[in-house]
């Protein structure tokens, strides 16, 4: 039987049983989709290749350590690893998202960077830190859409294609993400006003 006829799950089992060569088939099968999703986020060929390689190194290490348990969901699992590496890259680069409301105003008010005082700069950096922490608290689906839209500047159509959902679902997730962020910001504001 040829390797092409095996499911991803079967190939993973073969790999775990010492058949190292089946990894090439898994790579051949999914490279294009994984690489493209990374490239659309980072918009840089060399960076995308680096992140793709890092993702597969993580995949191999996880498989070898026996921690893989995503029964029958190999591709979504690898995509999640790749997207997390992209998010880590953006975090390291400290590129803060700009989130605008329906009327076009900057919800997060992070753009008064020019000629700011030390106090203003510290406040802005704290706001960025708080925002990253709040984004981290969002459900994965909302966090993914928010990051793809605002860190990677993807259209909702691109996001829908990458995440295998309809445009309406992607838009809905974005609405929920912004709504949840606003609620978290309001709670934080009320808490800090009370001096808690």
PDB file of C-alpha atoms in Angstrom:
ATOM      1  CA  UNK A   1       0.000   0.000   0.000  1.00  0.00           C
ATOM      2  CA  UNK A   2       1.336   3.452  -0.939  1.00  0.00           C
ATOM      3  CA  UNK A   3       1.768   6.104   1.732  1.00  0.00           C
ATOM      4  CA  UNK A   4      -0.612   8.437  -0.146  1.00  0.00           C
ATOM      5  CA  UNK A   5      -3.454   6.037   0.680  1.00  0.00           C
ATOM      6  CA  UNK A   6      -2.888   6.278   4.447  1.00  0.00           C
ATOM      7  CA  UNK A   7      -4.766   8.810   6.578  1.00  0.00           C
ATOM      8  CA  UNK A   8      -2.820  11.420   8.538  1.00  0.00           C
ATOM      9  CA  UNK A   9      -3.696   9.516  11.698  1.00  0.00           C
ATOM     10  CA  UNK A  10      -2.247   6.285  10.276  1.00  0.00           C
ATOM     11  CA  UNK A  11       0.926   8.074   9.172  1.00  0.00           C
ATOM     12  CA  UNK A  12       1.359   9.566  12.644  1.00  0.00           C
ATOM     13  CA  UNK A  13       0.976   6.087  14.168  1.00  0.00           C
ATOM     14  CA  UNK A  14       3.577   4.708  11.732  1.00  0.00           C
ATOM     15  CA  UNK A  15       5.920   7.566  12.630  1.00  0.00           C
ATOM     16  CA  UNK A  16       5.461   6.910  16.342  1.00  0.00           C
ATOM     17  CA  UNK A  17       6.309   3.246  15.675  1.00  0.00           C
ATOM     18  CA  UNK A  18       9.673   4.235  14.186  1.00  0.00           C
ATOM     19  CA  UNK A  19       8.820   4.750  10.489  1.00  0.00           C
ATOM     20  CA  UNK A  20      10.647   8.092  10.165  1.00  0.00           C
ATOM     21  CA  UNK A  21      10.179   8.203   6.371  1.00  0.00           C
ATOM     22  CA  UNK A  22       6.413   8.793   6.659  1.00  0.00           C
ATOM     23  CA  UNK A  23       7.135  12.314   7.923  1.00  0.00           C
ATOM     24  CA  UNK A  24       8.035  13.271   4.334  1.00  0.00           C
ATOM     25  CA  UNK A  25       4.539  12.263   3.203  1.00  0.00           C
ATOM     26  CA  UNK A  26       2.885  14.318   5.954  1.00  0.00           C
ATOM     27  CA  UNK A  27       5.091  17.262   5.019  1.00  0.00           C
ATOM     28  CA  UNK A  28       4.377  16.898   1.285  1.00  0.00           C
ATOM     29  CA  UNK A  29       0.658  16.611   1.972  1.00  0.00           C
ATOM     30  CA  UNK A  30       0.305  19.758   4.084  1.00  0.00           C
ATOM     31  CA  UNK A  31       3.298  22.016   3.370  1.00  0.00           C
ATOM     32  CA  UNK A  32       1.507  24.286   0.917  1.00  0.00           C
ATOM     33  CA  UNK A  33      -1.472  25.051   3.166  1.00  0.00           C
ATOM     34  CA  UNK A  34       0.616  25.562   6.311  1.00  0.00           C
ATOM     35  CA  UNK A  35       3.265  27.697   4.581  1.00  0.00           C
ATOM     36  CA  UNK A  36       0.622  29.814   2.827  1.00  0.00           C
ATOM     37  CA  UNK A  37      -1.239  30.485   6.070  1.00  0.00           C
ATOM     38  CA  UNK A  38       2.031  31.599   7.728  1.00  0.00           C
ATOM     39  CA  UNK A  39       3.023  33.727   4.724  1.00  0.00           C
ATOM     40  CA  UNK A  40      -0.350  35.498   4.629  1.00  0.00           C
ATOM     41  CA  UNK A  41       0.179  36.475   8.257  1.00  0.00           C
ATOM     42  CA  UNK A  42       3.805  37.638   8.126  1.00  0.00           C
ATOM     43  CA  UNK A  43       3.975  38.736   4.451  1.00  0.00           C
ATOM     44  CA  UNK A  44       7.670  37.842   4.236  1.00  0.00           C
ATOM     45  CA  UNK A  45       8.909  34.755   2.363  1.00  0.00           C
ATOM     46  CA  UNK A  46      12.052  34.144   4.430  1.00  0.00           C
ATOM     47  CA  UNK A  47      10.319  34.733   7.749  1.00  0.00           C
ATOM     48  CA  UNK A  48       7.478  32.428   6.666  1.00  0.00           C
ATOM     49  CA  UNK A  49      10.012  29.703   5.796  1.00  0.00           C
ATOM     50  CA  UNK A  50      11.714  30.111   9.194  1.00  0.00           C
ATOM     51  CA  UNK A  51       8.410  29.894  11.075  1.00  0.00           C
ATOM     52  CA  UNK A  52       7.324  26.920   8.940  1.00  0.00           C
ATOM     53  CA  UNK A  53      10.566  25.090   9.832  1.00  0.00           C
ATOM     54  CA  UNK A  54      10.149  25.999  13.517  1.00  0.00           C
ATOM     55  CA  UNK A  55       6.586  24.646  13.395  1.00  0.00           C
ATOM     56  CA  UNK A  56       7.719  21.307  11.979  1.00  0.00           C
ATOM     57  CA  UNK A  57      10.571  21.043  14.478  1.00  0.00           C
ATOM     58  CA  UNK A  58       7.979  21.558  17.225  1.00  0.00           C
ATOM     59  CA  UNK A  59       5.725  18.942  15.597  1.00  0.00           C
ATOM     60  CA  UNK A  60       8.579  16.396  15.457  1.00  0.00           C
ATOM     61  CA  UNK A  61       9.629  17.116  19.060  1.00  0.00           C
ATOM     62  CA  UNK A  62       6.046  16.777  20.293  1.00  0.00           C
ATOM     63  CA  UNK A  63       5.538  13.520  18.385  1.00  0.00           C
ATOM     64  CA  UNK A  64       8.844  12.077  19.611  1.00  0.00           C
ATOM     65  CA  UNK A  65       8.121  13.007  23.216  1.00  0.00           C
ATOM     66  CA  UNK A  66       4.806  11.137  23.055  1.00  0.00           C
ATOM     67  CA  UNK A  67       2.713  14.223  23.867  1.00  0.00           C
ATOM     68  CA  UNK A  68       0.671  14.172  20.642  1.00  0.00           C
ATOM     69  CA  UNK A  69      -2.960  13.282  21.297  1.00  0.00           C
ATOM     70  CA  UNK A  70      -4.982  15.140  18.641  1.00  0.00           C
ATOM     71  CA  UNK A  71      -6.766  12.047  17.367  1.00  0.00           C
ATOM     72  CA  UNK A  72      -7.340  12.401  13.647  1.00  0.00           C
ATOM     73  CA  UNK A  73      -6.777  16.163  13.641  1.00  0.00           C
ATOM     74  CA  UNK A  74      -3.181  16.427  12.481  1.00  0.00           C
ATOM     75  CA  UNK A  75      -3.509  19.407  10.106  1.00  0.00           C
ATOM     76  CA  UNK A  76      -5.526  21.658  12.482  1.00  0.00           C
ATOM     77  CA  UNK A  77      -3.014  20.810  15.223  1.00  0.00           C
ATOM     78  CA  UNK A  78      -0.035  21.801  13.038  1.00  0.00           C
ATOM     79  CA  UNK A  79      -1.868  24.957  11.899  1.00  0.00           C
ATOM     80  CA  UNK A  80      -2.418  25.903  15.544  1.00  0.00           C
ATOM     81  CA  UNK A  81       1.293  25.416  16.281  1.00  0.00           C
ATOM     82  CA  UNK A  82       2.205  27.565  13.248  1.00  0.00           C
ATOM     83  CA  UNK A  83      -0.259  30.312  14.202  1.00  0.00           C
ATOM     84  CA  UNK A  84       1.034  30.331  17.789  1.00  0.00           C
ATOM     85  CA  UNK A  85       4.586  30.763  16.482  1.00  0.00           C
ATOM     86  CA  UNK A  86       3.394  33.693  14.332  1.00  0.00           C
ATOM     87  CA  UNK A  87       1.712  35.240  17.381  1.00  0.00           C
ATOM     88  CA  UNK A  88       4.940  34.761  19.356  1.00  0.00           C
ATOM     89  CA  UNK A  89       6.862  36.494  16.543  1.00  0.00           C
ATOM     90  CA  UNK A  90       4.510  39.502  16.590  1.00  0.00           C
ATOM     91  CA  UNK A  91       4.714  39.616  20.383  1.00  0.00           C
ATOM     92  CA  UNK A  92       8.502  39.673  20.245  1.00  0.00           C
ATOM     93  CA  UNK A  93       8.348  42.458  17.668  1.00  0.00           C
ATOM     94  CA  UNK A  94       5.965  44.300  20.043  1.00  0.00           C
ATOM     95  CA  UNK A  95       3.674  45.319  17.224  1.00  0.00           C
ATOM     96  CA  UNK A  96       0.566  46.483  19.013  1.00  0.00           C
ATOM     97  CA  UNK A  97      -2.712  46.245  17.121  1.00  0.00           C
ATOM     98  CA  UNK A  98      -4.879  49.243  16.378  1.00  0.00           C
ATOM     99  CA  UNK A  99      -8.520  48.384  16.872  1.00  0.00           C
ATOM    100  CA  UNK A 100     -11.016  50.828  15.438  1.00  0.00           C
ATOM    101  CA  UNK A 101     -14.689  50.986  16.262  1.00  0.00           C
ATOM    102  CA  UNK A 102     -17.489  51.278  13.708  1.00  0.00           C
ATOM    103  CA  UNK A 103     -17.225  55.093  13.689  1.00  0.00           C
ATOM    104  CA  UNK A 104     -13.488  54.929  12.943  1.00  0.00           C
ATOM    105  CA  UNK A 105     -12.124  56.009  16.327  1.00  0.00           C
ATOM    106  CA  UNK A 106      -9.236  54.111  17.855  1.00  0.00           C
ATOM    107  CA  UNK A 107     -10.776  52.028  20.621  1.00  0.00           C
ATOM    108  CA  UNK A 108      -7.469  51.484  22.347  1.00  0.00           C
ATOM    109  CA  UNK A 109      -6.254  55.060  21.984  1.00  0.00           C
ATOM    110  CA  UNK A 110      -2.662  53.968  21.453  1.00  0.00           C
ATOM    111  CA  UNK A 111      -1.545  56.433  18.821  1.00  0.00           C
ATOM    112  CA  UNK A 112      -0.406  59.456  20.863  1.00  0.00           C
ATOM    113  CA  UNK A 113       3.194  58.296  20.593  1.00  0.00           C
ATOM    114  CA  UNK A 114       4.794  61.462  19.192  1.00  0.00           C
ATOM    115  CA  UNK A 115       6.501  63.787  21.673  1.00  0.00           C
ATOM    116  CA  UNK A 116       5.211  61.971  24.712  1.00  0.00           C
ATOM    117  CA  UNK A 117       6.531  62.443  28.197  1.00  0.00           C
ATOM    118  CA  UNK A 118       8.182  59.622  30.154  1.00  0.00           C
ATOM    119  CA  UNK A 119       4.962  59.244  32.144  1.00  0.00           C
ATOM    120  CA  UNK A 120       2.916  59.024  28.921  1.00  0.00           C
ATOM    121  CA  UNK A 121       5.331  56.471  27.475  1.00  0.00           C
ATOM    122  CA  UNK A 122       5.129  54.332  30.627  1.00  0.00           C
ATOM    123  CA  UNK A 123       1.337  54.559  30.567  1.00  0.00           C
ATOM    124  CA  UNK A 124       1.268  53.559  26.880  1.00  0.00           C
ATOM    125  CA  UNK A 125       3.615  50.613  27.503  1.00  0.00           C
ATOM    126  CA  UNK A 126       1.427  49.489  30.416  1.00  0.00           C
ATOM    127  CA  UNK A 127      -1.653  49.793  28.167  1.00  0.00           C
ATOM    128  CA  UNK A 128       0.081  47.631  25.535  1.00  0.00           C
ATOM    129  CA  UNK A 129       0.966  45.073  28.204  1.00  0.00           C
ATOM    130  CA  UNK A 130      -2.595  45.114  29.564  1.00  0.00           C
ATOM    131  CA  UNK A 131      -3.991  44.780  26.049  1.00  0.00           C
ATOM    132  CA  UNK A 132      -1.758  41.794  25.232  1.00  0.00           C
ATOM    133  CA  UNK A 133      -2.852  40.152  28.487  1.00  0.00           C
ATOM    134  CA  UNK A 134      -6.522  40.798  27.647  1.00  0.00           C
ATOM    135  CA  UNK A 135      -6.118  39.447  24.109  1.00  0.00           C
ATOM    136  CA  UNK A 136      -4.517  36.336  25.621  1.00  0.00           C
ATOM    137  CA  UNK A 137      -7.668  35.812  27.729  1.00  0.00           C
ATOM    138  CA  UNK A 138      -9.985  35.740  24.688  1.00  0.00           C
ATOM    139  CA  UNK A 139     -11.300  32.372  23.451  1.00  0.00           C
ATOM    140  CA  UNK A 140      -8.889  30.905  20.838  1.00  0.00           C
ATOM    141  CA  UNK A 141     -11.224  31.484  17.868  1.00  0.00           C
ATOM    142  CA  UNK A 142     -11.714  35.165  18.750  1.00  0.00           C
ATOM    143  CA  UNK A 143      -8.022  35.687  19.517  1.00  0.00           C
ATOM    144  CA  UNK A 144      -7.035  34.130  16.174  1.00  0.00           C
ATOM    145  CA  UNK A 145      -9.345  36.397  14.120  1.00  0.00           C
ATOM    146  CA  UNK A 146      -8.306  39.507  16.059  1.00  0.00           C
ATOM    147  CA  UNK A 147      -4.596  38.807  15.580  1.00  0.00           C
ATOM    148  CA  UNK A 148      -4.973  37.923  11.897  1.00  0.00           C
ATOM    149  CA  UNK A 149      -6.991  41.087  11.281  1.00  0.00           C
ATOM    150  CA  UNK A 150      -4.988  43.609  13.286  1.00  0.00           C
ATOM    151  CA  UNK A 151      -1.479  42.219  13.650  1.00  0.00           C
ATOM    152  CA  UNK A 152      -1.273  40.646  10.197  1.00  0.00           C
ATOM    153  CA  UNK A 153      -3.700  43.006   8.402  1.00  0.00           C
ATOM    154  CA  UNK A 154      -5.605  40.203   6.648  1.00  0.00           C
ATOM    155  CA  UNK A 155      -9.003  40.746   5.076  1.00  0.00           C
ATOM    156  CA  UNK A 156     -11.994  38.889   6.512  1.00  0.00           C
ATOM    157  CA  UNK A 157     -12.092  36.810   3.324  1.00  0.00           C
ATOM    158  CA  UNK A 158      -8.459  35.732   3.870  1.00  0.00           C
ATOM    159  CA  UNK A 159      -9.214  34.987   7.523  1.00  0.00           C
ATOM    160  CA  UNK A 160     -12.298  32.961   6.551  1.00  0.00           C
ATOM    161  CA  UNK A 161     -10.252  30.957   4.005  1.00  0.00           C
ATOM    162  CA  UNK A 162      -7.408  30.309   6.459  1.00  0.00           C
ATOM    163  CA  UNK A 163      -9.656  29.216   9.305  1.00  0.00           C
ATOM    164  CA  UNK A 164     -12.133  27.275   7.127  1.00  0.00           C
ATOM    165  CA  UNK A 165     -15.181  29.279   8.229  1.00  0.00           C
ATOM    166  CA  UNK A 166     -17.606  31.622   6.451  1.00  0.00           C
ATOM    167  CA  UNK A 167     -16.904  35.357   6.266  1.00  0.00           C
ATOM    168  CA  UNK A 168     -19.937  35.931   8.525  1.00  0.00           C
ATOM    169  CA  UNK A 169     -18.463  33.599  11.149  1.00  0.00           C
ATOM    170  CA  UNK A 170     -15.104  35.430  10.981  1.00  0.00           C
ATOM    171  CA  UNK A 171     -16.906  38.791  11.317  1.00  0.00           C
ATOM    172  CA  UNK A 172     -18.950  37.454  14.236  1.00  0.00           C
ATOM    173  CA  UNK A 173     -15.826  36.233  16.029  1.00  0.00           C
ATOM    174  CA  UNK A 174     -14.258  39.660  15.530  1.00  0.00           C
ATOM    175  CA  UNK A 175     -17.357  41.397  16.943  1.00  0.00           C
ATOM    176  CA  UNK A 176     -17.298  39.121  20.000  1.00  0.00           C
ATOM    177  CA  UNK A 177     -13.545  39.681  20.444  1.00  0.00           C
ATOM    178  CA  UNK A 178     -13.934  43.485  20.387  1.00  0.00           C
ATOM    179  CA  UNK A 179     -16.969  43.309  22.674  1.00  0.00           C
ATOM    180  CA  UNK A 180     -15.065  41.105  25.143  1.00  0.00           C
ATOM    181  CA  UNK A 181     -12.027  43.432  25.043  1.00  0.00           C
ATOM    182  CA  UNK A 182     -14.240  46.453  25.740  1.00  0.00           C
ATOM    183  CA  UNK A 183     -15.843  44.638  28.695  1.00  0.00           C
ATOM    184  CA  UNK A 184     -12.405  43.704  30.072  1.00  0.00           C
ATOM    185  CA  UNK A 185     -11.195  47.313  29.641  1.00  0.00           C
ATOM    186  CA  UNK A 186     -14.280  48.652  31.423  1.00  0.00           C
ATOM    187  CA  UNK A 187     -13.806  46.208  34.307  1.00  0.00           C
ATOM    188  CA  UNK A 188     -10.128  47.198  34.549  1.00  0.00           C
ATOM    189  CA  UNK A 189     -11.037  50.896  34.503  1.00  0.00           C
ATOM    190  CA  UNK A 190     -13.683  50.501  37.238  1.00  0.00           C
ATOM    191  CA  UNK A 191     -11.278  48.380  39.302  1.00  0.00           C
ATOM    192  CA  UNK A 192      -8.430  50.897  39.028  1.00  0.00           C
ATOM    193  CA  UNK A 193     -10.757  53.826  39.821  1.00  0.00           C
ATOM    194  CA  UNK A 194     -11.766  52.073  43.027  1.00  0.00           C
ATOM    195  CA  UNK A 195      -8.087  51.658  43.815  1.00  0.00           C
ATOM    196  CA  UNK A 196      -8.338  47.872  43.930  1.00  0.00           C
TER     197      UNK A 196
END
